[in-house]
Tab-separated table of C-alpha atoms and ligand atoms in Angstrom:
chain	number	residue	atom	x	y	z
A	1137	UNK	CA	-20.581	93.589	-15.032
A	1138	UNK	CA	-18.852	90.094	-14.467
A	1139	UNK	CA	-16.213	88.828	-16.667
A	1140	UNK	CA	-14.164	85.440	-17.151
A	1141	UNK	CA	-10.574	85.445	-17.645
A	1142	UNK	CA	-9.455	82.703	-19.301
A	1143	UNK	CA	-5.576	82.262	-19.615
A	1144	UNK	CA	-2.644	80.290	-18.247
A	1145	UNK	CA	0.048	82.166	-18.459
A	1146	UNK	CA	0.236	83.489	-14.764
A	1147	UNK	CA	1.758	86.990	-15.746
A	1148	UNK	CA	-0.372	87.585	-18.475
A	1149	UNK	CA	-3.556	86.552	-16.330
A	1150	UNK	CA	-2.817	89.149	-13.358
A	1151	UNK	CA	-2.511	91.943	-15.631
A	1152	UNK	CA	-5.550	91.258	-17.537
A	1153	UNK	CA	-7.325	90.615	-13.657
A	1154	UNK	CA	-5.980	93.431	-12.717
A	1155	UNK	CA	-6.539	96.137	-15.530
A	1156	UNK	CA	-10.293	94.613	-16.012
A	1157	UNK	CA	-10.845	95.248	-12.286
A	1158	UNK	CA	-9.582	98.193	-12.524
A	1159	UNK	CA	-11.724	99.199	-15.073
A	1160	UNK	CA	-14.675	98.898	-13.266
A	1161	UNK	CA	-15.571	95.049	-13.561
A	1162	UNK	CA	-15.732	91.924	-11.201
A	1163	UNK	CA	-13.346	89.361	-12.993
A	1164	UNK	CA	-12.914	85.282	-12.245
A	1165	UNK	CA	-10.186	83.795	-13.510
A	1166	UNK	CA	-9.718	80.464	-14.885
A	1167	UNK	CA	-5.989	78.710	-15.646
A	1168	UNK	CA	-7.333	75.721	-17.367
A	1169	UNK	CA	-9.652	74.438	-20.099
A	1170	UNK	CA	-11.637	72.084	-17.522
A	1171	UNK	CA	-12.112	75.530	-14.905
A	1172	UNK	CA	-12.892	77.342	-17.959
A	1173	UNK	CA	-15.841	74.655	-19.030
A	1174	UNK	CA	-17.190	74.550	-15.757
A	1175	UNK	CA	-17.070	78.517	-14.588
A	1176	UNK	CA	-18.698	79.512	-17.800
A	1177	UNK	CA	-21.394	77.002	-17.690
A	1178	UNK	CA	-22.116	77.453	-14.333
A	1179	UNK	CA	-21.879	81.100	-13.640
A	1180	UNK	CA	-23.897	83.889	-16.153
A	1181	UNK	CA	-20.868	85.929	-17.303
A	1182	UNK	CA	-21.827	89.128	-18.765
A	1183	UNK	CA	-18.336	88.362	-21.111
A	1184	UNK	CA	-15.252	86.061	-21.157
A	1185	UNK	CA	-12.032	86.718	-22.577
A	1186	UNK	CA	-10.382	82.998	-24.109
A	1187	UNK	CA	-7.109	82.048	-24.697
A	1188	UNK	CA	-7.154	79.150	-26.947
A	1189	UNK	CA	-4.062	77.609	-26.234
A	1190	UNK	CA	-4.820	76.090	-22.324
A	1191	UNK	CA	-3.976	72.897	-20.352
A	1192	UNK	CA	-6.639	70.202	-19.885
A	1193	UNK	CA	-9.211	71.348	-22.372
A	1194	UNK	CA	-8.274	74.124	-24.897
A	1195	UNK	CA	-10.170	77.108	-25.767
A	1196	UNK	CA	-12.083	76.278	-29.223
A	1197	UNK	CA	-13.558	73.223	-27.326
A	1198	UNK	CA	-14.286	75.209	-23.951
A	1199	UNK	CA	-16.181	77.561	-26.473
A	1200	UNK	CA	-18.020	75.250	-28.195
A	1201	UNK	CA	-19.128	73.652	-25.103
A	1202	UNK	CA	-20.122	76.789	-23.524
A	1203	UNK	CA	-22.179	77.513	-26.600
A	1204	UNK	CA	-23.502	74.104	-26.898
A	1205	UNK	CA	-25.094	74.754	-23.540
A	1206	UNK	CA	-26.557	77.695	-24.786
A	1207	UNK	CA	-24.351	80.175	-23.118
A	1208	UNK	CA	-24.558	83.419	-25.067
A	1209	UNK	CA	-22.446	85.931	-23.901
A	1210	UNK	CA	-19.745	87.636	-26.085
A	1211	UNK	CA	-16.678	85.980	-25.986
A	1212	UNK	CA	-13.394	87.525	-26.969
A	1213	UNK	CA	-10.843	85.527	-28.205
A	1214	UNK	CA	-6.763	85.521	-27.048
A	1215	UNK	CA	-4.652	84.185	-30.215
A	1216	UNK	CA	-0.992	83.874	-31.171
A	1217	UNK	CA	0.151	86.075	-33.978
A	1218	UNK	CA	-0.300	85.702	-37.260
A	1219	UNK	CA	-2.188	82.657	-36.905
A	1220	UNK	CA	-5.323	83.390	-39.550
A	1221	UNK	CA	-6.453	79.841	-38.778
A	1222	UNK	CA	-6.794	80.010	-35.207
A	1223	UNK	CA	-9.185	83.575	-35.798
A	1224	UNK	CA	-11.219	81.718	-38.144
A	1225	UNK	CA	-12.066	78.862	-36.388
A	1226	UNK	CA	-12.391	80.557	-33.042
A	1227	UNK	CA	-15.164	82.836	-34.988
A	1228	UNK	CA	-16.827	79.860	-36.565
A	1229	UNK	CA	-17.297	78.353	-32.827
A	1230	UNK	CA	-18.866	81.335	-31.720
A	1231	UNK	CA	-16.341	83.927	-30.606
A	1232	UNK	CA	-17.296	87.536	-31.299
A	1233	UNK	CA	-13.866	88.926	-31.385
A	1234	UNK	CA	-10.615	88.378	-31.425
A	1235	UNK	CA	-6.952	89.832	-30.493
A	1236	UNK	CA	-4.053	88.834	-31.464
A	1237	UNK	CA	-0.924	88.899	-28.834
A	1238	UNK	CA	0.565	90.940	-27.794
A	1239	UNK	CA	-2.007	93.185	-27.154
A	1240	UNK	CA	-2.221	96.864	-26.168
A	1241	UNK	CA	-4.551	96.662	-22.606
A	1242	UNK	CA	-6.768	99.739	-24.219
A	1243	UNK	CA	-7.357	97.806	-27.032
A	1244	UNK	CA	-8.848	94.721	-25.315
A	1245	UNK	CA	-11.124	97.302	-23.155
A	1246	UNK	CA	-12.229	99.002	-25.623
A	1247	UNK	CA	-13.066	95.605	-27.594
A	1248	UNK	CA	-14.383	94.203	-24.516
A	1249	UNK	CA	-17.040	97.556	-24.500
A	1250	UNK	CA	-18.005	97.150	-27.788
A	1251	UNK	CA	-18.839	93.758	-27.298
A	1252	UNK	CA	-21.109	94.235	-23.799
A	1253	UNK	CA	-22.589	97.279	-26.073
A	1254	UNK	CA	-23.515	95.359	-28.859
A	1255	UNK	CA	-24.772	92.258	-26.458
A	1256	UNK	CA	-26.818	94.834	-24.681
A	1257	UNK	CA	-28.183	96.497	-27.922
A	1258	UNK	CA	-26.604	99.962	-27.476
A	1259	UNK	CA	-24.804	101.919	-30.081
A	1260	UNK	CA	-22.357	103.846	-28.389
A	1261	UNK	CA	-20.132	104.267	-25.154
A	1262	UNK	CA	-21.797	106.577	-23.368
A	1263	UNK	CA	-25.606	105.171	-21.498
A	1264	UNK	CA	-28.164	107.644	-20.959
A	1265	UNK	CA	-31.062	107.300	-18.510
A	1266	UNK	CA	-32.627	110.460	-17.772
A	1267	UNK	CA	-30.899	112.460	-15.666
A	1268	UNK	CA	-28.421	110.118	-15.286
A	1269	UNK	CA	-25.376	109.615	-17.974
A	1270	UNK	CA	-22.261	106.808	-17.351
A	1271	UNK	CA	-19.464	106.667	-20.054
A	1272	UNK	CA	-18.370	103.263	-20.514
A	1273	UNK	CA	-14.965	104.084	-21.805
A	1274	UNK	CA	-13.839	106.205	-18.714
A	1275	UNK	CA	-16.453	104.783	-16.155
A	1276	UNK	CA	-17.886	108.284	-15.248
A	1277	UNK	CA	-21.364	109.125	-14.392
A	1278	UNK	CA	-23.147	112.211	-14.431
A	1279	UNK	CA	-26.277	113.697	-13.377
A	1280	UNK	CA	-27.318	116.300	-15.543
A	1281	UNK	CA	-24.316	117.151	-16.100
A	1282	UNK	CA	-22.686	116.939	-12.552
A	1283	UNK	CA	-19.680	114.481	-12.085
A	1284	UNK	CA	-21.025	111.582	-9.389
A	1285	UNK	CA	-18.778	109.450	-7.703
A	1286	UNK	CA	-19.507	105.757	-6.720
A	1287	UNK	CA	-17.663	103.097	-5.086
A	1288	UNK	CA	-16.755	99.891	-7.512
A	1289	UNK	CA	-19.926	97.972	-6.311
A	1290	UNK	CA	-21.861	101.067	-6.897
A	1291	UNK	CA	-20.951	101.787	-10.263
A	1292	UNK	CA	-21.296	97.793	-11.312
A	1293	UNK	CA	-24.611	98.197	-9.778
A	1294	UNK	CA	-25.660	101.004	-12.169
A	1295	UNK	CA	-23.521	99.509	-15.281
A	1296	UNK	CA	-25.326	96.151	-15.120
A	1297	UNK	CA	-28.750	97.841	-15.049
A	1298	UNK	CA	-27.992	100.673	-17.275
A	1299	UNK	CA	-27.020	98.047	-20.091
A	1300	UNK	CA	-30.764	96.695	-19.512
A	1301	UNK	CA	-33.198	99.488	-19.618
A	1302	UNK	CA	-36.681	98.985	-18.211
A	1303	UNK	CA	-35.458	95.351	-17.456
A	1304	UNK	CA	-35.959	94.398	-13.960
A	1305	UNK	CA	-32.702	93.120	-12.388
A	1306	UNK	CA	-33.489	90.741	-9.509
A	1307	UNK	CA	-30.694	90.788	-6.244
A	1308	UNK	CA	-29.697	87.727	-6.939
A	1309	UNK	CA	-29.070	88.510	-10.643
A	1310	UNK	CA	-27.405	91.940	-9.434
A	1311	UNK	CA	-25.291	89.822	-6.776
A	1312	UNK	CA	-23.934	87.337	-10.343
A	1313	UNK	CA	-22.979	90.450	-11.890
A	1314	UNK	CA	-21.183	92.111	-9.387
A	1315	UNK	CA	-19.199	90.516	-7.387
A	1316	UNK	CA	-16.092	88.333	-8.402
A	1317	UNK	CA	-16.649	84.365	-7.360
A	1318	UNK	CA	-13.847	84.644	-4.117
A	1319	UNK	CA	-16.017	87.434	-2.676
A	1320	UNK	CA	-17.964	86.960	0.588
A	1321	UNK	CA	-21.340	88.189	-0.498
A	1322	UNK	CA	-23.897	89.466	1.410
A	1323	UNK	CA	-27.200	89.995	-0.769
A	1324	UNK	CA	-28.565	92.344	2.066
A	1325	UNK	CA	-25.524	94.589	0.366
A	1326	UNK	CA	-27.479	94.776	-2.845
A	1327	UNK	CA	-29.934	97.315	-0.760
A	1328	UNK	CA	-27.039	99.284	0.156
A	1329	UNK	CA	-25.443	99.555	-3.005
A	1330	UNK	CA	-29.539	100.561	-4.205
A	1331	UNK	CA	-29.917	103.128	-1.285
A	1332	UNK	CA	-26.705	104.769	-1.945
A	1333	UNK	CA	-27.306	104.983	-5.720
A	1334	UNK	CA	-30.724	106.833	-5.341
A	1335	UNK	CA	-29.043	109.346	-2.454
A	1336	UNK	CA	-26.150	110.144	-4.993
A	1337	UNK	CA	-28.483	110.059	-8.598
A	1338	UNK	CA	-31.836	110.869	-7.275
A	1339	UNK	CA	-34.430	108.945	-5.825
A	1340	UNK	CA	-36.940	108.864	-8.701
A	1341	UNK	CA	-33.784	106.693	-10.468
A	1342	UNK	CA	-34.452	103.197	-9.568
A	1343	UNK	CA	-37.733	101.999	-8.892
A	1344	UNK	CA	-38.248	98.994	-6.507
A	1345	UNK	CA	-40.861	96.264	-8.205
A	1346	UNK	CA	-41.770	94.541	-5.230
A	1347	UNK	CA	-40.984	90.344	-4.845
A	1348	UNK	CA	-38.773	91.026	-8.299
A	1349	UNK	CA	-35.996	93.246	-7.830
A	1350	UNK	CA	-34.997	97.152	-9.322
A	1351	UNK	CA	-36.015	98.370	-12.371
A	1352	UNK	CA	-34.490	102.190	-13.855
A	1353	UNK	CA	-36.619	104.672	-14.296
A	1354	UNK	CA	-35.601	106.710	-17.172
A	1355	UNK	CA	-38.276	108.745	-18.023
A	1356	UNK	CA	-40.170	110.370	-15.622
B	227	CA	CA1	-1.924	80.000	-23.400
């Protein structure tokens, strides 16, 4: 899963970067309005996290514009405290969420998972496909029952098509969603990351649909 950061305060924005990637995700970050505009109309962010007070442009008219070009993915909303007015009209321009700063990091994870939950159609934390089980709250996967471990890539891999059951996830969709924008990529990795996921889950998991991309196999 890919996320945009969106915040200028430089202290602020390397702990988010840092906790989010730490968490599992591939994060870009954005200082400005204008990068803000331009990232999240550009690039197909799986969810962005807004501050709304930003140089250049700020962040109820980056949102707007990112939903005025149809962009639909959840945004979560950064405001100052107390400010009722800010919540409200950051909802009514399309945020999903909001928090209020300060903020407690597990909060804004946990938000942040409720949000690519409810984008995705899921109802709780923990994805099942088959065999194969990932909890979205502590980023473990199981098969039947068995703790797996993956690398980062691996596990965003697996996230971004268990959030899309029976959906086939092309490479260069999977290579969007995984890696953060300053990353050399490599889309022969994407075959890697898929060979290594069917040695460590099984190789019934993920199905190849040749010319299109992967597809999970959840029931056998
Ligand atoms: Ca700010």
């Amino acid at each position: 899963m890919r996320l945009l950061v969106v915040e200028d305060e430089p202290a602020l924005a390397d702990q988010l970067v840092t906790s989010l990637s730490e968490a599992g995700y591939a994060v870009d970050h954005a200082a400005d309005g204008e990068d803000a505009d331009f990232m999240g109309g550009t690039t197909h962010y799986d969810a962005a996290i807004l501050d709304l007070g930003l140089p250049k442009v700020d962040g109820i008219t980056v949102l707007k514009r990112w939903r005025g070009a149809g962009r639909t993915f959840p945004v979560l909303i950064l405001t100052a405290r107390g400010s009722w007015h800010d919540k409200v009209e950051g909802l009514d321009a399309g945020a999903d969420d909001y928090l209020a700063k300060p903020f407690q990091m597990e909060e804004l994870l946990a938000r942040l998972r409720s949000l690519l939950r409810r984008a995705s159609g899921h109802a709780t934390a923990e994805l099942t496909c088959g065999p194969v089980t990932l909890d979205t709250r502590s980023g473990r996967v199981t098969v039947d029952g068995t703790p797996v471990t993956l690398t980062a890539h691996e596990y965003r891999v697996l996230a971004y098509m268990m959030h899309r059951p029976g959906q086939i996830a092309s490479r260069s969709a999977l290579i969007d969603h995984i890696y953060a924008q300053d990353f050399d990529r490599d889309s022969n990795t994407i075959e890697v990351f898929v060979a290594r996921l069917r040695r460590k889950l099984g190789p019934e998991i993920i199905e190849t649909v040749r010319g299109l991309g992967y597809r999970l196999r959840c029931s056998p």
